[in-house]
């Protein structure tokens, strides 16, 4: 597996959960200062301050970001809050300007992650530095594209990496601005051990209501932090006005969330150990049963070969799928889970039997 450094080892004095807050866009020095002052007044100092300097707008004509000038205002943040600064970079020029202005952490936006050319350009521009990079998921739910972007940074020697789950564009489901897909960050964590995923409820929900609920969900799943757009006067924000919250509201949200702990940081209790041992034992039993089941499948395969029957038999498949799904649902297993499980088992059975047929054919020839 590719080695990378977790947020606590980025040398920025951060410890989890990582809370990133700040406006969608840097607008004016007064705006930046007011947000900082209100964060202080409300006693809500995030782990990092975010501000969009270049804004990837869906349609031209809306505010496209203040540009390099806004980076100078980040001194105001350092003065008031003394916390690391993170900004979005969308191309090599942005990356170079961010480096020149001592930005602490950069992030790659969802519209950039979809484009391997742009990601590579940014990676090349950052080569030779050890700036931390956070990669937002691409607009579409494509895990490989997300991992691929992280790999491009890793390949140029950047090891301080994290991911951000900001939901996925969906043409039909309008409950969210960007629909969350919790299996995807979970799967990223499975395939890239130790990869931390920050949740961005602001861009998922697209409005102020619901940010707390999604944040709590993310913490329940074991994600590693939150990025919440925060503005002193959200209704007047130059971008994403509907979804930004005031520092006072940010404080309420963070106080209301029940942060869950990763178990690695402590000794698991005896009770948890016992339960896990029970699960280990049942998994062994499951594997034994699967082994037996496939042994029978192989005998069926031999029979099909002898009688010149094709491997895939639609009627039988339909019957198996329907009856087992029904039984599973009666045992409180979800229909989706049952279908995926059966599909997986059937696929493996069919492939084994087809392989048997091929082996027999080769012997004949
Ligand atoms: C943002 O964070 O302001 C932003 C543009 O987000 P995304 O790339 O998730 O759309
Ligand atoms: Mn935004």
Tab-separated table of C-alpha atoms and ligand atoms in Angstrom:
chain	number	residue	atom	x	y	z
A	1	UNK	CA	0.000	0.000	0.000
A	2	UNK	CA	1.078	3.551	-0.650
A	3	UNK	CA	2.461	5.182	2.491
A	4	UNK	CA	1.017	8.538	3.363
A	5	UNK	CA	1.017	10.888	6.313
A	6	UNK	CA	-2.145	11.411	8.310
A	7	UNK	CA	-3.349	14.867	9.285
A	8	UNK	CA	-1.821	14.653	12.759
A	9	UNK	CA	1.585	14.162	11.094
A	10	UNK	CA	1.348	17.106	8.696
A	11	UNK	CA	3.417	19.202	11.090
A	12	UNK	CA	0.606	21.701	11.591
A	13	UNK	CA	-0.205	20.718	15.166
A	14	UNK	CA	-3.602	19.310	14.195
A	15	UNK	CA	-5.423	16.568	16.006
A	16	UNK	CA	-8.746	14.982	15.103
A	17	UNK	CA	-11.492	15.512	14.375
A	18	UNK	CA	-10.364	18.079	11.822
A	19	UNK	CA	-12.767	20.995	11.602
A	20	UNK	CA	-12.317	23.247	8.581
A	21	UNK	CA	-14.415	26.411	8.477
A	22	UNK	CA	-14.437	29.703	6.627
A	23	UNK	CA	-16.290	31.317	3.769
A	24	UNK	CA	-17.105	29.765	0.414
A	25	UNK	CA	-15.237	32.722	-1.125
A	26	UNK	CA	-12.865	35.344	0.200
A	27	UNK	CA	-14.679	38.582	-0.684
A	28	UNK	CA	-13.073	41.528	1.123
A	29	UNK	CA	-10.535	41.984	3.932
A	30	UNK	CA	-13.387	43.247	6.128
A	31	UNK	CA	-15.372	40.092	5.518
A	32	UNK	CA	-12.404	37.864	6.437
A	33	UNK	CA	-11.743	39.903	9.559
A	34	UNK	CA	-15.374	39.888	10.686
A	35	UNK	CA	-15.607	36.111	10.318
A	36	UNK	CA	-12.450	35.709	12.417
A	37	UNK	CA	-13.716	38.102	15.088
A	38	UNK	CA	-17.051	36.288	15.338
A	39	UNK	CA	-15.313	32.919	15.506
A	40	UNK	CA	-13.296	34.238	18.439
A	41	UNK	CA	-16.341	35.798	20.114
A	42	UNK	CA	-18.239	32.542	19.828
A	43	UNK	CA	-15.297	30.520	20.996
A	44	UNK	CA	-15.263	28.383	17.880
A	45	UNK	CA	-11.735	28.141	16.528
A	46	UNK	CA	-11.554	25.610	13.686
A	47	UNK	CA	-8.536	23.408	12.982
A	48	UNK	CA	-8.070	25.175	9.643
A	49	UNK	CA	-9.504	28.227	7.898
A	50	UNK	CA	-10.865	27.712	4.384
A	51	UNK	CA	-11.482	30.378	1.752
A	52	UNK	CA	-12.185	30.052	-1.958
A	53	UNK	CA	-9.838	32.323	-3.914
A	54	UNK	CA	-10.626	31.006	-7.395
A	55	UNK	CA	-14.198	29.800	-7.728
A	56	UNK	CA	-15.170	27.104	-10.228
A	57	UNK	CA	-18.650	28.361	-11.094
A	58	UNK	CA	-21.045	26.156	-12.970
A	59	UNK	CA	-22.082	29.037	-15.250
A	60	UNK	CA	-20.066	32.101	-16.196
A	61	UNK	CA	-21.092	35.503	-14.980
A	62	UNK	CA	-21.292	34.742	-11.261
A	63	UNK	CA	-18.488	35.717	-8.884
A	64	UNK	CA	-15.414	33.812	-9.997
A	65	UNK	CA	-13.179	34.551	-7.028
A	66	UNK	CA	-11.036	37.459	-5.931
A	67	UNK	CA	-7.750	35.864	-7.016
A	68	UNK	CA	-4.266	36.308	-5.573
A	69	UNK	CA	-5.164	39.500	-3.734
A	70	UNK	CA	-7.360	37.436	-1.390
A	71	UNK	CA	-4.357	35.387	-0.307
A	72	UNK	CA	-2.792	38.516	1.224
A	73	UNK	CA	-5.853	38.772	3.498
A	74	UNK	CA	-5.037	35.400	4.995
A	75	UNK	CA	-2.570	37.302	7.197
A	76	UNK	CA	-5.667	38.633	8.975
A	77	UNK	CA	-6.651	35.065	9.781
A	78	UNK	CA	-3.166	34.261	11.051
A	79	UNK	CA	-3.256	37.392	13.207
A	80	UNK	CA	-6.648	36.679	14.807
A	81	UNK	CA	-6.808	32.901	14.932
A	82	UNK	CA	-3.300	31.633	14.238
A	83	UNK	CA	-4.534	28.542	12.398
A	84	UNK	CA	-3.473	26.967	9.084
A	85	UNK	CA	-5.029	28.258	5.861
A	86	UNK	CA	-6.434	26.082	3.101
A	87	UNK	CA	-7.577	27.146	-0.378
A	88	UNK	CA	-8.780	25.409	-3.523
A	89	UNK	CA	-6.431	25.109	-6.499
A	90	UNK	CA	-7.839	24.279	-9.916
A	91	UNK	CA	-4.775	24.509	-12.145
A	92	UNK	CA	-0.990	24.772	-12.075
A	93	UNK	CA	-1.020	28.578	-11.908
A	94	UNK	CA	-3.247	28.510	-8.818
A	95	UNK	CA	-0.918	25.976	-7.222
A	96	UNK	CA	2.141	28.150	-7.870
A	97	UNK	CA	0.442	31.266	-6.504
A	98	UNK	CA	-0.749	29.357	-3.412
A	99	UNK	CA	2.809	28.171	-2.755
A	100	UNK	CA	4.191	31.683	-3.235
A	101	UNK	CA	1.725	32.990	-0.648
A	102	UNK	CA	2.516	30.348	1.986
A	103	UNK	CA	-0.833	28.633	1.969
A	104	UNK	CA	-0.561	25.720	4.415
A	105	UNK	CA	-2.821	23.161	2.731
A	106	UNK	CA	-4.421	23.073	-0.716
A	107	UNK	CA	-7.522	21.228	-1.802
A	108	UNK	CA	-8.627	20.069	-5.211
A	109	UNK	CA	-12.310	20.691	-5.983
A	110	UNK	CA	-14.835	18.204	-7.311
A	111	UNK	CA	-14.800	19.750	-10.787
A	112	UNK	CA	-11.024	19.334	-10.968
A	113	UNK	CA	-10.814	15.786	-9.614
A	114	UNK	CA	-12.762	14.589	-12.662
A	115	UNK	CA	-9.986	15.821	-14.943
A	116	UNK	CA	-6.745	13.813	-14.788
A	117	UNK	CA	-4.935	16.380	-16.986
A	118	UNK	CA	-5.680	19.190	-14.534
A	119	UNK	CA	-4.837	17.028	-11.527
A	120	UNK	CA	-1.507	16.038	-13.085
A	121	UNK	CA	-0.698	19.665	-13.864
A	122	UNK	CA	-1.330	20.632	-10.243
A	123	UNK	CA	0.687	17.676	-8.990
A	124	UNK	CA	3.608	18.696	-11.229
A	125	UNK	CA	3.409	22.268	-9.960
A	126	UNK	CA	3.570	21.040	-6.352
A	127	UNK	CA	6.353	18.519	-6.978
A	128	UNK	CA	9.348	19.049	-4.718
A	129	UNK	CA	7.312	20.603	-1.890
A	130	UNK	CA	5.659	18.761	0.957
A	131	UNK	CA	2.446	20.762	1.062
A	132	UNK	CA	-0.553	18.732	2.249
A	133	UNK	CA	-3.238	18.113	-0.371
A	134	UNK	CA	-6.900	17.284	0.212
A	135	UNK	CA	-8.801	15.811	-2.715
A	136	UNK	CA	-12.551	16.242	-2.977
A	137	UNK	CA	-14.502	13.434	-4.571
A	138	UNK	CA	-15.220	13.901	-8.283
A	139	UNK	CA	-18.702	15.127	-9.336
A	140	UNK	CA	-19.673	11.591	-10.360
A	141	UNK	CA	-19.463	8.585	-8.043
A	142	UNK	CA	-16.313	7.065	-9.529
A	143	UNK	CA	-14.035	5.776	-6.793
A	144	UNK	CA	-11.144	5.105	-9.174
A	145	UNK	CA	-11.130	8.705	-10.328
A	146	UNK	CA	-10.971	9.847	-6.692
A	147	UNK	CA	-8.185	7.399	-5.827
A	148	UNK	CA	-6.448	8.189	-9.121
A	149	UNK	CA	-6.186	11.863	-8.188
A	150	UNK	CA	-4.717	10.987	-4.779
A	151	UNK	CA	-2.263	8.677	-6.537
A	152	UNK	CA	-1.116	11.438	-8.896
A	153	UNK	CA	-0.105	13.543	-5.885
A	154	UNK	CA	1.489	10.573	-4.177
A	155	UNK	CA	3.466	9.786	-7.329
A	156	UNK	CA	5.187	13.191	-7.312
A	157	UNK	CA	6.275	12.663	-3.711
A	158	UNK	CA	3.464	14.411	-1.850
A	159	UNK	CA	2.609	12.193	1.088
A	160	UNK	CA	0.489	14.479	3.247
A	161	UNK	CA	-2.851	13.482	1.785
A	162	UNK	CA	-6.508	13.422	2.786
A	163	UNK	CA	-9.834	13.133	0.980
A	164	UNK	CA	-13.058	15.116	1.214
A	165	UNK	CA	-16.525	13.657	0.663
A	166	UNK	CA	-18.763	16.426	-0.721
A	167	UNK	CA	-21.431	14.268	-2.335
A	168	UNK	CA	-22.202	13.537	-5.968
A	169	UNK	CA	-24.189	15.322	-8.590
A	170	UNK	CA	-27.518	13.557	-9.229
A	171	UNK	CA	-29.916	14.558	-11.967
A	172	UNK	CA	-33.001	13.182	-10.239
A	173	UNK	CA	-32.630	13.242	-6.470
A	174	UNK	CA	-33.196	16.852	-5.530
A	175	UNK	CA	-33.201	16.324	-1.752
A	176	UNK	CA	-29.535	17.249	-1.795
A	177	UNK	CA	-27.384	19.629	-3.763
A	178	UNK	CA	-24.917	16.763	-4.037
A	179	UNK	CA	-26.123	13.391	-2.901
A	180	UNK	CA	-23.996	11.720	-0.236
A	181	UNK	CA	-22.822	8.196	-0.940
A	182	UNK	CA	-21.512	6.792	2.312
A	183	UNK	CA	-20.238	3.545	0.845
A	184	UNK	CA	-17.761	5.416	-1.287
A	185	UNK	CA	-15.678	7.071	1.470
A	186	UNK	CA	-15.952	3.801	3.370
A	187	UNK	CA	-14.598	1.917	0.380
A	188	UNK	CA	-11.812	4.451	-0.075
A	189	UNK	CA	-10.821	3.780	3.541
A	190	UNK	CA	-10.889	0.028	2.866
A	191	UNK	CA	-8.635	0.158	-0.164
A	192	UNK	CA	-6.255	2.872	1.058
A	193	UNK	CA	-5.538	2.038	4.689
A	194	UNK	CA	-5.430	5.051	6.955
A	195	UNK	CA	-6.758	7.505	4.359
A	196	UNK	CA	-8.733	10.121	6.256
A	197	UNK	CA	-11.924	11.495	4.784
A	198	UNK	CA	-13.313	14.863	5.812
A	199	UNK	CA	-17.019	15.406	5.222
A	200	UNK	CA	-18.304	18.585	3.566
A	201	UNK	CA	-21.968	18.804	4.613
A	202	UNK	CA	-22.325	22.334	3.160
A	203	UNK	CA	-21.955	21.225	-0.450
A	204	UNK	CA	-23.938	18.040	0.206
A	205	UNK	CA	-26.985	19.763	1.639
A	206	UNK	CA	-26.784	23.065	-0.258
A	207	UNK	CA	-28.759	24.900	2.428
A	208	UNK	CA	-28.359	25.690	6.099
A	209	UNK	CA	-30.928	23.186	7.373
A	210	UNK	CA	-29.620	19.673	7.472
A	211	UNK	CA	-25.936	20.457	7.958
A	212	UNK	CA	-26.043	19.140	11.525
A	213	UNK	CA	-27.804	15.951	10.503
A	214	UNK	CA	-25.332	15.138	7.728
A	215	UNK	CA	-22.372	16.033	9.947
A	216	UNK	CA	-23.599	13.655	12.633
A	217	UNK	CA	-24.104	10.922	10.064
A	218	UNK	CA	-20.544	11.400	8.825
A	219	UNK	CA	-19.205	11.137	12.361
A	220	UNK	CA	-21.299	8.019	13.000
A	221	UNK	CA	-19.762	6.381	9.933
A	222	UNK	CA	-16.288	7.210	11.235
A	223	UNK	CA	-15.257	10.000	8.881
A	224	UNK	CA	-12.456	12.142	10.193
A	225	UNK	CA	-13.615	15.728	10.192
A	226	UNK	CA	-15.884	18.370	8.745
A	227	UNK	CA	-15.570	21.246	6.307
A	228	UNK	CA	-18.376	23.733	6.960
A	229	UNK	CA	-18.767	26.974	5.012
A	230	UNK	CA	-18.990	29.844	7.478
A	231	UNK	CA	-19.723	33.522	6.821
A	232	UNK	CA	-20.609	36.396	9.170
A	233	UNK	CA	-23.513	37.443	6.918
A	234	UNK	CA	-24.437	34.355	4.871
A	235	UNK	CA	-27.421	35.887	3.080
A	236	UNK	CA	-25.135	38.506	1.552
A	237	UNK	CA	-22.378	36.058	0.582
A	238	UNK	CA	-21.105	36.419	-2.979
A	239	UNK	CA	-21.304	32.666	-3.531
A	240	UNK	CA	-23.212	29.779	-1.936
A	241	UNK	CA	-25.310	32.178	0.170
A	242	UNK	CA	-27.948	29.574	0.973
A	243	UNK	CA	-25.644	27.071	2.604
A	244	UNK	CA	-23.245	29.141	4.675
A	245	UNK	CA	-23.719	29.402	8.436
A	246	UNK	CA	-22.681	32.104	10.881
A	247	UNK	CA	-19.868	31.436	13.351
A	248	UNK	CA	-22.535	31.376	16.104
A	249	UNK	CA	-24.421	28.643	14.273
A	250	UNK	CA	-21.174	26.792	13.598
A	251	UNK	CA	-20.597	26.716	17.335
A	252	UNK	CA	-24.119	25.327	17.940
A	253	UNK	CA	-23.610	22.664	15.275
A	254	UNK	CA	-20.259	21.553	16.653
A	255	UNK	CA	-21.586	21.509	20.222
A	256	UNK	CA	-24.571	19.405	19.175
A	257	UNK	CA	-22.565	16.774	17.313
A	258	UNK	CA	-21.598	13.679	19.193
A	259	UNK	CA	-18.077	13.026	17.951
A	260	UNK	CA	-17.230	9.340	17.829
A	261	UNK	CA	-13.803	8.057	18.731
A	262	UNK	CA	-11.637	5.853	16.568
A	263	UNK	CA	-10.985	2.693	18.536
A	264	UNK	CA	-7.306	2.546	17.591
A	265	UNK	CA	-6.604	5.267	20.132
A	266	UNK	CA	-7.624	3.142	23.113
A	267	UNK	CA	-7.876	-0.410	24.441
A	268	UNK	CA	-11.077	-2.112	23.240
A	269	UNK	CA	-13.255	-3.286	26.153
A	270	UNK	CA	-13.618	-6.970	27.083
A	271	UNK	CA	-17.218	-6.904	25.891
A	272	UNK	CA	-16.192	-5.649	22.436
A	273	UNK	CA	-13.430	-8.252	22.274
A	274	UNK	CA	-15.932	-11.011	23.099
A	275	UNK	CA	-18.349	-9.822	20.435
A	276	UNK	CA	-15.590	-9.589	17.864
A	277	UNK	CA	-14.454	-13.125	18.688
A	278	UNK	CA	-18.027	-14.312	18.118
A	279	UNK	CA	-18.027	-12.603	14.720
A	280	UNK	CA	-14.646	-14.170	13.840
A	281	UNK	CA	-16.058	-17.589	14.659
A	282	UNK	CA	-19.198	-17.044	12.581
A	283	UNK	CA	-17.107	-15.833	9.649
A	284	UNK	CA	-15.158	-19.111	9.821
A	285	UNK	CA	-18.453	-21.005	9.726
A	286	UNK	CA	-19.644	-18.919	6.788
A	287	UNK	CA	-16.464	-19.751	4.891
A	288	UNK	CA	-16.837	-23.475	5.641
A	289	UNK	CA	-20.384	-23.398	4.304
A	290	UNK	CA	-19.302	-21.496	1.212
A	291	UNK	CA	-16.553	-24.042	0.610
A	292	UNK	CA	-19.107	-26.861	0.825
A	293	UNK	CA	-21.562	-24.990	-1.363
A	294	UNK	CA	-18.961	-24.510	-4.103
A	295	UNK	CA	-17.994	-28.187	-3.903
A	296	UNK	CA	-21.619	-29.017	-4.752
A	297	UNK	CA	-21.613	-26.342	-7.460
A	298	UNK	CA	-18.620	-28.119	-9.026
A	299	UNK	CA	-20.558	-31.401	-9.048
A	300	UNK	CA	-23.465	-29.660	-10.771
A	301	UNK	CA	-20.908	-28.269	-13.239
A	302	UNK	CA	-19.708	-31.813	-14.010
A	303	UNK	CA	-23.289	-32.900	-14.562
A	304	UNK	CA	-24.004	-29.988	-16.906
A	305	UNK	CA	-20.872	-30.819	-18.864
A	306	UNK	CA	-21.865	-34.435	-19.247
A	307	UNK	CA	-25.343	-33.524	-20.439
A	308	UNK	CA	-24.304	-30.634	-22.662
A	309	UNK	CA	-26.229	-28.093	-20.617
A	310	UNK	CA	-25.257	-24.445	-20.598
A	311	UNK	CA	-23.931	-23.037	-17.351
A	312	UNK	CA	-26.373	-20.154	-16.959
A	313	UNK	CA	-29.939	-21.326	-16.466
A	314	UNK	CA	-32.307	-18.353	-16.280
A	315	UNK	CA	-35.270	-20.073	-14.636
A	316	UNK	CA	-33.172	-21.560	-11.882
A	317	UNK	CA	-31.412	-18.224	-11.268
A	318	UNK	CA	-34.727	-16.412	-11.049
A	319	UNK	CA	-36.088	-18.977	-8.605
A	320	UNK	CA	-32.965	-18.869	-6.405
A	321	UNK	CA	-32.878	-15.079	-6.396
A	322	UNK	CA	-36.546	-14.648	-5.541
A	323	UNK	CA	-36.866	-17.329	-2.890
A	324	UNK	CA	-33.611	-16.421	-1.082
A	325	UNK	CA	-34.353	-12.697	-1.189
A	326	UNK	CA	-37.748	-13.339	0.374
A	327	UNK	CA	-36.248	-15.502	3.085
A	328	UNK	CA	-33.530	-12.940	3.754
A	329	UNK	CA	-35.999	-10.081	4.012
A	330	UNK	CA	-38.020	-12.154	6.495
A	331	UNK	CA	-34.831	-12.409	8.559
A	332	UNK	CA	-34.499	-8.633	8.578
A	333	UNK	CA	-31.782	-8.447	5.917
A	334	UNK	CA	-32.279	-5.701	3.371
A	335	UNK	CA	-33.430	-6.574	-0.143
A	336	UNK	CA	-30.457	-4.706	-1.608
A	337	UNK	CA	-28.018	-6.687	0.520
A	338	UNK	CA	-29.681	-10.001	-0.389
A	339	UNK	CA	-29.604	-9.215	-4.115
A	340	UNK	CA	-25.963	-8.157	-4.046
A	341	UNK	CA	-24.958	-11.186	-1.992
A	342	UNK	CA	-26.788	-13.623	-4.268
A	343	UNK	CA	-25.483	-11.945	-7.367
A	344	UNK	CA	-21.955	-12.284	-6.079
A	345	UNK	CA	-22.337	-15.962	-5.156
A	346	UNK	CA	-24.072	-16.806	-8.420
A	347	UNK	CA	-21.468	-14.999	-10.486
A	348	UNK	CA	-18.716	-17.001	-8.810
A	349	UNK	CA	-20.638	-20.267	-9.368
A	350	UNK	CA	-21.178	-19.549	-13.043
A	351	UNK	CA	-17.527	-18.653	-13.555
A	352	UNK	CA	-16.329	-21.845	-11.839
A	353	UNK	CA	-18.585	-24.001	-13.975
A	354	UNK	CA	-17.584	-22.253	-17.173
A	355	UNK	CA	-13.945	-22.840	-16.268
A	356	UNK	CA	-14.728	-26.566	-15.813
A	357	UNK	CA	-16.280	-26.652	-19.284
A	358	UNK	CA	-13.241	-25.000	-20.794
A	359	UNK	CA	-10.875	-27.425	-19.051
A	360	UNK	CA	-12.892	-30.358	-20.386
A	361	UNK	CA	-12.816	-28.871	-23.919
A	362	UNK	CA	-9.026	-28.521	-23.820
A	363	UNK	CA	-8.644	-32.147	-22.793
A	364	UNK	CA	-10.828	-33.245	-25.746
A	365	UNK	CA	-8.846	-31.197	-28.287
B	1	LIG	C1	-16.049	24.828	-2.435
B	1	LIG	O1	-15.563	24.143	-1.518
B	1	LIG	O2	-16.367	25.996	-2.309
B	1	LIG	C2	-16.331	24.168	-3.732
B	1	LIG	C3	-16.336	24.804	-4.878
B	1	LIG	O3	-16.617	22.881	-3.558
B	1	LIG	P1	-16.814	21.645	-4.573
B	1	LIG	O4	-15.529	21.470	-5.313
B	1	LIG	O5	-17.088	20.539	-3.601
B	1	LIG	O6	-17.999	21.964	-5.437
B	2	LIG	MN1	-18.945	26.810	-1.854
